[in-house]
CSV table of C-alpha atoms and ligand atoms in Angstrom, one decimal:
chain,number,residue,atom,x,y,z
F,1,UNK,CA,0.0,0.0,0.0
F,2,UNK,CA,1.0,3.7,-0.4
F,3,UNK,CA,3.8,4.7,2.0
F,4,UNK,CA,3.9,1.0,3.1
F,5,UNK,CA,0.9,1.6,5.4
F,6,UNK,CA,-1.3,-1.2,6.8
F,7,UNK,CA,-5.0,-1.2,7.7
F,8,UNK,CA,-5.1,0.1,11.2
F,9,UNK,CA,-8.0,-1.1,13.3
F,10,UNK,CA,-6.7,0.4,16.6
F,11,UNK,CA,-9.4,1.5,19.0
F,12,UNK,CA,-7.8,4.9,19.8
F,13,UNK,CA,-5.6,6.7,19.0
F,14,UNK,CA,-6.8,5.4,15.7
F,15,UNK,CA,-6.3,5.7,11.9
F,16,UNK,CA,-6.6,9.1,10.3
F,17,UNK,CA,-7.5,9.8,6.7
F,18,UNK,CA,-4.4,9.4,4.5
F,19,UNK,CA,-5.4,12.6,2.6
F,20,UNK,CA,-5.2,14.5,5.9
F,21,UNK,CA,-1.8,13.1,6.9
F,22,UNK,CA,-0.5,13.9,3.4
F,23,UNK,CA,-1.8,17.5,3.8
F,24,UNK,CA,0.0,17.9,7.1
F,25,UNK,CA,3.2,16.5,5.6
F,26,UNK,CA,2.9,18.9,2.7
F,27,UNK,CA,2.5,21.9,5.0
F,28,UNK,CA,4.9,20.7,7.7
F,29,UNK,CA,7.9,23.0,7.3
F,30,UNK,CA,6.2,26.1,6.0
F,31,UNK,CA,2.5,26.5,6.8
F,32,UNK,CA,0.9,28.6,4.1
F,33,UNK,CA,3.9,30.8,3.5
F,34,UNK,CA,4.4,31.7,7.2
F,35,UNK,CA,7.9,30.2,7.2
F,36,UNK,CA,6.9,28.1,10.2
F,37,UNK,CA,5.4,24.8,11.1
F,38,UNK,CA,1.9,25.1,12.4
F,39,UNK,CA,3.0,23.8,15.8
F,40,UNK,CA,5.6,26.6,16.1
F,41,UNK,CA,3.0,29.4,15.8
F,42,UNK,CA,1.6,31.5,18.6
F,43,UNK,CA,-1.9,30.5,19.6
F,44,UNK,CA,-2.6,34.3,19.5
F,45,UNK,CA,-1.5,34.7,15.9
F,46,UNK,CA,-3.8,35.6,13.1
F,47,UNK,CA,-2.8,32.4,11.3
F,48,UNK,CA,-3.9,30.2,14.3
F,49,UNK,CA,-7.0,32.3,14.7
F,50,UNK,CA,-8.0,31.4,11.2
F,51,UNK,CA,-7.3,27.7,11.8
F,52,UNK,CA,-9.3,27.7,15.1
F,53,UNK,CA,-12.2,29.5,13.5
F,54,UNK,CA,-12.3,27.1,10.6
F,55,UNK,CA,-12.4,24.1,12.9
F,56,UNK,CA,-15.3,25.7,14.9
F,57,UNK,CA,-17.2,26.6,11.8
F,58,UNK,CA,-16.8,23.2,10.2
F,59,UNK,CA,-18.0,21.5,13.4
F,60,UNK,CA,-21.1,23.6,13.4
F,61,UNK,CA,-21.7,23.1,9.8
F,62,UNK,CA,-21.4,19.3,9.9
F,63,UNK,CA,-23.5,18.9,13.0
F,64,UNK,CA,-26.0,21.6,11.9
F,65,UNK,CA,-25.6,23.7,15.0
F,66,UNK,CA,-26.9,27.3,15.3
F,67,UNK,CA,-25.4,30.3,17.1
F,68,UNK,CA,-26.7,29.1,20.4
F,69,UNK,CA,-23.9,26.5,20.7
F,70,UNK,CA,-20.4,27.0,22.1
F,71,UNK,CA,-17.7,24.8,20.6
F,72,UNK,CA,-14.8,24.4,22.9
F,73,UNK,CA,-11.4,22.6,22.6
F,74,UNK,CA,-10.1,21.7,26.0
F,75,UNK,CA,-7.6,19.2,27.4
F,76,UNK,CA,-7.7,16.3,29.8
F,77,UNK,CA,-9.6,13.9,27.5
F,78,UNK,CA,-13.2,12.8,27.7
F,79,UNK,CA,-12.2,11.5,31.2
F,80,UNK,CA,-11.8,15.1,32.4
F,81,UNK,CA,-15.4,15.8,31.3
F,82,UNK,CA,-16.6,12.9,33.4
F,83,UNK,CA,-15.7,15.2,36.4
F,84,UNK,CA,-16.1,18.6,34.9
F,85,UNK,CA,-19.7,18.0,34.0
F,86,UNK,CA,-21.0,17.2,37.5
F,87,UNK,CA,-18.7,19.9,39.0
F,88,UNK,CA,-20.5,22.4,36.9
F,89,UNK,CA,-24.1,21.1,37.0
F,90,UNK,CA,-24.6,19.0,40.2
F,91,UNK,CA,-24.6,19.5,43.9
F,92,UNK,CA,-26.1,17.7,46.9
F,93,UNK,CA,-29.5,19.0,46.2
F,94,UNK,CA,-29.5,18.1,42.5
F,95,UNK,CA,-30.0,14.8,40.6
F,96,UNK,CA,-28.7,13.6,37.3
F,97,UNK,CA,-29.8,10.5,35.4
F,98,UNK,CA,-27.1,8.2,33.9
F,99,UNK,CA,-27.5,5.3,31.6
F,100,UNK,CA,-24.8,2.7,32.3
F,101,UNK,CA,-23.8,0.9,29.1
F,102,UNK,CA,-20.1,0.0,29.9
F,103,UNK,CA,-16.7,0.9,31.1
F,104,UNK,CA,-16.8,4.6,30.2
F,105,UNK,CA,-20.4,5.2,31.5
F,106,UNK,CA,-19.3,3.5,34.8
F,107,UNK,CA,-16.4,5.9,35.1
F,108,UNK,CA,-18.7,8.9,34.4
F,109,UNK,CA,-21.1,7.8,37.1
F,110,UNK,CA,-18.4,7.4,39.6
F,111,UNK,CA,-17.3,11.0,39.1
F,112,UNK,CA,-20.8,12.4,39.3
F,113,UNK,CA,-21.5,10.6,42.6
F,114,UNK,CA,-18.8,12.8,44.2
F,115,UNK,CA,-20.9,15.9,43.5
F,116,UNK,CA,-24.6,15.1,43.6
F,117,UNK,CA,-27.3,12.5,43.4
F,118,UNK,CA,-27.0,10.0,40.6
F,119,UNK,CA,-29.9,8.0,39.4
F,120,UNK,CA,-28.8,5.1,37.3
F,121,UNK,CA,-31.7,5.0,34.8
F,122,UNK,CA,-30.5,1.7,33.3
F,123,UNK,CA,-27.9,-0.6,34.6
F,124,UNK,CA,-26.3,-2.6,31.8
F,125,UNK,CA,-24.5,-4.9,34.2
F,126,UNK,CA,-27.8,-6.8,34.3
F,127,UNK,CA,-27.4,-7.7,30.7
F,128,UNK,CA,-23.6,-8.0,30.7
F,129,UNK,CA,-23.6,-4.8,28.6
F,130,UNK,CA,-24.4,-6.9,25.5
F,131,UNK,CA,-27.4,-4.8,24.6
F,132,UNK,CA,-28.7,-1.2,25.1
F,133,UNK,CA,-31.9,-0.3,26.9
F,134,UNK,CA,-35.2,0.3,25.2
F,135,UNK,CA,-36.9,3.6,26.0
F,136,UNK,CA,-39.5,2.0,28.2
F,137,UNK,CA,-36.8,0.4,30.4
F,138,UNK,CA,-35.4,3.7,31.4
F,139,UNK,CA,-36.2,4.8,35.0
F,140,UNK,CA,-35.9,8.6,34.6
F,141,UNK,CA,-36.2,11.2,37.3
F,142,UNK,CA,-38.8,13.9,36.9
F,143,UNK,CA,-36.4,16.6,38.1
F,144,UNK,CA,-33.0,15.6,36.6
F,145,UNK,CA,-30.5,18.3,35.6
F,146,UNK,CA,-29.6,16.1,32.6
F,147,UNK,CA,-29.6,12.6,31.2
F,148,UNK,CA,-26.1,11.3,30.5
F,149,UNK,CA,-25.3,8.5,28.1
F,150,UNK,CA,-22.4,7.1,26.0
F,151,UNK,CA,-23.5,7.0,22.4
F,152,UNK,CA,-21.0,4.3,21.4
F,153,UNK,CA,-19.4,1.8,23.7
F,154,UNK,CA,-15.9,1.4,22.4
F,155,UNK,CA,-15.1,-1.7,24.5
F,156,UNK,CA,-18.4,-3.6,24.5
F,157,UNK,CA,-19.2,-2.8,20.9
F,158,UNK,CA,-22.7,-1.3,21.3
F,159,UNK,CA,-24.0,1.9,19.7
F,160,UNK,CA,-27.2,4.0,20.1
F,161,UNK,CA,-28.9,5.0,16.9
F,162,UNK,CA,-32.2,6.0,18.5
F,163,UNK,CA,-31.2,8.3,21.3
F,164,UNK,CA,-33.0,8.2,24.6
F,165,UNK,CA,-35.9,10.6,25.1
F,166,UNK,CA,-36.6,12.8,28.1
F,167,UNK,CA,-39.6,14.7,29.3
F,168,UNK,CA,-40.0,18.4,30.2
F,169,UNK,CA,-37.0,19.4,28.0
F,170,UNK,CA,-34.5,17.7,30.3
F,171,UNK,CA,-31.3,18.0,28.2
F,172,UNK,CA,-29.3,15.0,27.0
F,173,UNK,CA,-25.5,15.0,27.7
F,174,UNK,CA,-23.5,12.6,25.7
F,175,UNK,CA,-20.0,11.2,25.6
F,176,UNK,CA,-19.6,10.8,21.8
F,177,UNK,CA,-15.9,10.0,21.9
F,178,UNK,CA,-16.0,7.0,19.7
F,179,UNK,CA,-18.8,7.8,17.2
F,180,UNK,CA,-19.1,11.6,16.8
F,181,UNK,CA,-19.7,12.6,13.2
F,182,UNK,CA,-20.2,9.0,12.1
F,183,UNK,CA,-23.9,9.3,11.2
F,184,UNK,CA,-26.7,11.9,11.1
F,185,UNK,CA,-28.7,12.8,14.2
F,186,UNK,CA,-30.8,15.6,15.5
F,187,UNK,CA,-28.7,17.7,17.9
F,188,UNK,CA,-31.6,19.7,19.3
F,189,UNK,CA,-32.2,17.6,22.5
F,190,UNK,CA,-28.5,17.8,23.6
F,191,UNK,CA,-27.4,20.3,26.3
F,192,UNK,CA,-23.8,19.1,25.9
F,193,UNK,CA,-21.8,16.7,23.7
F,194,UNK,CA,-18.2,15.9,24.3
F,195,UNK,CA,-15.5,13.7,22.7
F,196,UNK,CA,-11.8,13.0,23.1
F,197,UNK,CA,-10.5,13.6,19.6
F,198,UNK,CA,-8.4,10.4,19.2
F,199,UNK,CA,-11.0,8.1,17.7
F,200,UNK,CA,-13.0,10.0,15.1
F,201,UNK,CA,-11.7,13.5,15.0
F,202,UNK,CA,-7.9,13.8,15.2
F,203,UNK,CA,-5.0,13.2,17.5
F,204,UNK,CA,-5.1,12.7,21.3
F,205,UNK,CA,-4.7,15.7,23.5
F,206,UNK,CA,-7.6,17.8,22.4
F,207,UNK,CA,-11.2,17.3,23.7
F,208,UNK,CA,-14.2,18.7,21.9
F,209,UNK,CA,-17.0,20.1,24.2
F,210,UNK,CA,-20.2,21.5,22.7
F,211,UNK,CA,-22.5,23.3,25.0
F,212,UNK,CA,-26.0,24.6,24.2
F,213,UNK,CA,-26.2,28.1,25.6
F,214,UNK,CA,-29.3,27.7,27.8
F,215,UNK,CA,-27.7,24.6,29.4
F,216,UNK,CA,-24.4,26.3,29.8
F,217,UNK,CA,-25.9,29.3,31.6
F,218,UNK,CA,-26.8,27.0,34.5
F,219,UNK,CA,-23.2,25.9,35.1
F,220,UNK,CA,-21.6,26.7,38.4
F,221,UNK,CA,-18.8,29.3,38.4
F,222,UNK,CA,-17.6,28.3,41.8
F,223,UNK,CA,-15.0,26.1,40.3
F,224,UNK,CA,-11.2,26.5,39.7
F,225,UNK,CA,-10.5,28.3,36.4
F,226,UNK,CA,-9.4,25.4,34.2
F,227,UNK,CA,-12.4,23.3,35.3
F,228,UNK,CA,-14.9,26.0,34.8
F,229,UNK,CA,-16.8,26.0,31.5
F,230,UNK,CA,-17.2,29.8,31.7
F,231,UNK,CA,-13.4,30.3,31.5
F,232,UNK,CA,-13.3,28.4,28.2
F,233,UNK,CA,-16.4,30.0,26.7
F,234,UNK,CA,-15.4,33.6,27.6
F,235,UNK,CA,-11.9,33.1,26.2
F,236,UNK,CA,-12.9,31.1,23.2
F,237,UNK,CA,-10.7,28.1,24.4
F,238,UNK,CA,-7.7,30.5,24.6
F,239,UNK,CA,-7.5,31.0,28.4
F,240,UNK,CA,-4.3,29.0,28.3
F,241,UNK,CA,-2.4,27.5,25.5
F,242,UNK,CA,-4.6,25.0,23.7
F,243,UNK,CA,-3.4,22.0,21.7
F,244,UNK,CA,-2.8,24.0,18.5
F,245,UNK,CA,-1.8,21.0,16.5
F,246,UNK,CA,-4.9,19.0,17.5
F,247,UNK,CA,-7.2,21.8,16.6
F,248,UNK,CA,-5.5,22.2,13.2
F,249,UNK,CA,-5.6,18.5,12.4
F,250,UNK,CA,-9.2,18.2,13.5
F,251,UNK,CA,-10.0,21.1,11.1
F,252,UNK,CA,-8.4,19.1,8.3
F,253,UNK,CA,-10.4,16.0,9.3
F,254,UNK,CA,-13.6,18.0,9.3
F,255,UNK,CA,-12.9,19.5,5.9
F,256,UNK,CA,-12.3,15.9,4.7
F,257,UNK,CA,-15.7,14.8,6.1
F,258,UNK,CA,-17.3,17.7,4.4
F,259,UNK,CA,-15.7,16.6,1.1
F,260,UNK,CA,-17.3,13.2,1.5
F,261,UNK,CA,-20.7,14.8,1.7
F,262,UNK,CA,-20.9,15.6,5.4
F,263,UNK,CA,-22.7,13.3,7.8
F,264,UNK,CA,-25.0,11.9,5.1
F,265,UNK,CA,-21.9,10.8,3.1
F,266,UNK,CA,-20.0,9.2,5.9
F,267,UNK,CA,-23.1,7.5,7.2
F,268,UNK,CA,-23.5,5.7,3.9
F,269,UNK,CA,-19.9,4.5,3.9
F,270,UNK,CA,-20.1,3.5,7.6
F,271,UNK,CA,-23.3,1.5,7.0
F,272,UNK,CA,-21.8,-0.3,4.0
F,273,UNK,CA,-18.7,-1.2,6.2
F,274,UNK,CA,-20.9,-2.5,9.0
F,275,UNK,CA,-23.2,-4.4,6.7
F,276,UNK,CA,-20.2,-6.1,5.1
F,277,UNK,CA,-18.4,-7.0,8.3
F,278,UNK,CA,-21.5,-8.2,10.3
F,279,UNK,CA,-22.8,-9.9,7.1
F,280,UNK,CA,-19.5,-11.9,6.7
F,281,UNK,CA,-19.8,-13.0,10.3
F,282,UNK,CA,-23.4,-14.1,9.8
F,283,UNK,CA,-22.4,-16.1,6.7
F,284,UNK,CA,-19.7,-17.9,8.7
F,285,UNK,CA,-22.4,-19.9,10.5
F,286,UNK,CA,-21.1,-19.2,14.0
F,287,UNK,CA,-17.4,-19.4,13.3
F,288,UNK,CA,-17.1,-15.6,13.8
F,289,UNK,CA,-19.7,-14.8,16.5
F,290,UNK,CA,-20.7,-11.4,17.7
F,291,UNK,CA,-21.9,-11.5,21.3
F,292,UNK,CA,-23.8,-8.2,21.0
F,293,UNK,CA,-27.6,-8.2,20.5
F,294,UNK,CA,-28.4,-7.5,16.9
F,295,UNK,CA,-30.2,-4.2,17.4
F,296,UNK,CA,-27.4,-2.8,19.5
F,297,UNK,CA,-24.4,-3.5,17.4
F,298,UNK,CA,-21.8,-0.7,16.8
F,299,UNK,CA,-20.7,0.5,13.4
F,300,UNK,CA,-17.5,1.7,14.9
F,301,UNK,CA,-16.2,-1.1,17.1
F,302,UNK,CA,-17.1,-4.6,16.0
F,303,UNK,CA,-16.4,-7.3,18.7
F,304,UNK,CA,-16.4,-10.9,17.9
F,305,UNK,CA,-15.2,-14.3,19.1
F,306,UNK,CA,-13.8,-17.3,17.2
F,307,UNK,CA,-14.4,-21.0,18.3
F,308,UNK,CA,-11.4,-20.9,20.7
F,309,UNK,CA,-9.0,-18.6,22.3
F,310,UNK,CA,-6.2,-20.4,20.5
F,311,UNK,CA,-7.8,-19.6,17.2
F,312,UNK,CA,-8.3,-16.0,18.3
F,313,UNK,CA,-4.6,-15.7,19.0
F,314,UNK,CA,-3.8,-17.1,15.6
F,315,UNK,CA,-6.3,-14.8,13.9
F,316,UNK,CA,-4.8,-11.7,15.4
F,317,UNK,CA,-1.2,-12.8,14.7
F,318,UNK,CA,-1.8,-13.9,11.1
F,319,UNK,CA,-3.9,-10.8,10.6
F,320,UNK,CA,-1.0,-8.6,11.5
F,321,UNK,CA,1.3,-10.5,9.1
F,322,UNK,CA,-1.4,-10.0,6.4
F,323,UNK,CA,-1.4,-6.2,7.0
F,324,UNK,CA,-4.2,-5.7,9.6
F,325,UNK,CA,-3.3,-4.3,13.0
F,326,UNK,CA,-5.3,-3.7,16.2
F,327,UNK,CA,-7.7,-6.7,16.0
F,328,UNK,CA,-7.1,-7.9,19.6
F,329,UNK,CA,-10.2,-7.3,21.8
F,330,UNK,CA,-9.9,-5.0,24.8
F,331,UNK,CA,-8.1,-6.7,27.7
F,332,UNK,CA,-11.3,-6.5,29.8
F,333,UNK,CA,-13.4,-8.6,27.4
F,334,UNK,CA,-11.0,-10.7,25.3
F,335,UNK,CA,-11.8,-12.0,21.9
F,336,UNK,CA,-11.3,-9.8,18.8
F,337,UNK,CA,-12.3,-6.3,17.8
F,338,UNK,CA,-12.2,-4.3,14.6
F,339,UNK,CA,-12.4,-0.6,15.2
F,340,UNK,CA,-13.4,1.1,12.0
F,341,UNK,CA,-13.9,4.8,12.5
F,342,UNK,CA,-14.6,7.3,9.7
F,343,UNK,CA,-11.1,7.2,8.5
F,344,UNK,CA,-11.2,3.5,7.7
F,345,UNK,CA,-12.3,3.2,4.0
F,346,UNK,CA,-14.7,0.5,2.7
F,347,UNK,CA,-11.6,-1.1,1.0
F,348,UNK,CA,-10.1,-1.9,4.5
F,349,UNK,CA,-13.3,-3.9,5.3
F,350,UNK,CA,-13.3,-5.6,1.9
F,351,UNK,CA,-9.8,-6.7,2.5
F,352,UNK,CA,-10.2,-7.8,6.1
F,353,UNK,CA,-13.4,-9.8,5.3
F,354,UNK,CA,-11.5,-11.6,2.5
F,355,UNK,CA,-8.9,-12.4,5.1
F,356,UNK,CA,-11.5,-13.7,7.5
F,357,UNK,CA,-13.0,-16.0,4.9
F,358,UNK,CA,-9.6,-17.3,4.0
F,359,UNK,CA,-8.7,-17.9,7.6
F,360,UNK,CA,-11.9,-19.8,8.2
F,361,UNK,CA,-11.3,-22.0,5.2
F,362,UNK,CA,-7.9,-22.9,6.5
F,363,UNK,CA,-8.8,-23.3,10.2
F,364,UNK,CA,-12.5,-24.2,10.1
D,1,LIG,C1,-11.7,6.4,24.7
D,1,LIG,C2,-13.0,6.8,25.3
D,1,LIG,C3,-12.9,7.6,26.5
D,1,LIG,C4,-11.7,8.1,27.1
D,1,LIG,O1,-11.2,9.2,26.5
D,1,LIG,P1,-9.9,10.0,27.0
D,1,LIG,O2,-9.8,11.0,26.0
D,1,LIG,O3,-8.7,9.0,27.0
D,1,LIG,O4,-10.1,10.4,28.4
D,1,LIG,C5,-14.1,8.0,27.0
D,1,LIG,N1,-15.3,7.6,26.5
D,1,LIG,C6,-15.4,6.8,25.4
D,1,LIG,C7,-16.7,6.5,24.8
D,1,LIG,C8,-14.2,6.4,24.8
D,1,LIG,O5,-14.3,5.6,23.7
């Protein structure tokens, strides 16, 4: 393959579009005639200002967000948001609803419990996290400040396509780290969306936070500066030095998505990839077995088992030799996993499914 690259199915940091990497390479030593690399520039320069504004504008365009949204780029990963959110919006007299669908939701719940009352509206432990809740299973509170959920469960391999619904305009808050911008959805019910960049948006070290203004207005300001949403909103994410490279690279990724036809375009490609991979497993008559309930299966992280752990080890090792990396399942669940975010083209899945058929024929 070009530049001797391989198909990268890592869960995160993950593959980036080759066109974007080539663009960065082309601009590396002299960004647009500035005589500097982008990472050598002041975050207060007019060049960086243009980069930053482009990334914000593209994010709003792709998600269809109006002027009542704040788009922030902060640090500390999605994990920082697990704590920053309840610090801003909860206290001992307030309640938030949380849907527990796996490892990341569990961590978010643990942080929120430090600050206020947490009502677990659905506990996925009861179904081994192998399916998502139906709307009628959710035990929602009438007075919740927000309902938090994880739209795609990177480790368990489940993904929401029909988002949970709340009453009385209670806002949704969502950790979209591993599926943001992978399909169309209506952003209107969301008070906040956040995502570490390293799965679907860019490099690690920059975290996207989107706040709807009416929700944001309720955030506590009695918090240290870096953990206070107001600091980042007032200073347009420039209170301190942001990850200038991450914001630049994310902008290039967003332009690339726009070029594919925006969310409608990537959704088509992601659906084709998922249909092909899950279809191949189905045709294998149980050789490749996905443990996740059919209506909860992720388009981004496809988890599966082979008939034995020995075969799984062989599959991962021979796969690597054949040019596919990152197919070992997360250490907490075992088995195999193919993470195929926006940057993985259909060709990658055509190639890996051919490898899967071949492996089965030889080791069936
Ligand atoms: C990877 C991941 C995280 C952790 O992100 P960090 O940026 O490493 O803090 C949180 N939530 C989800 C859904 C993830 O996939």
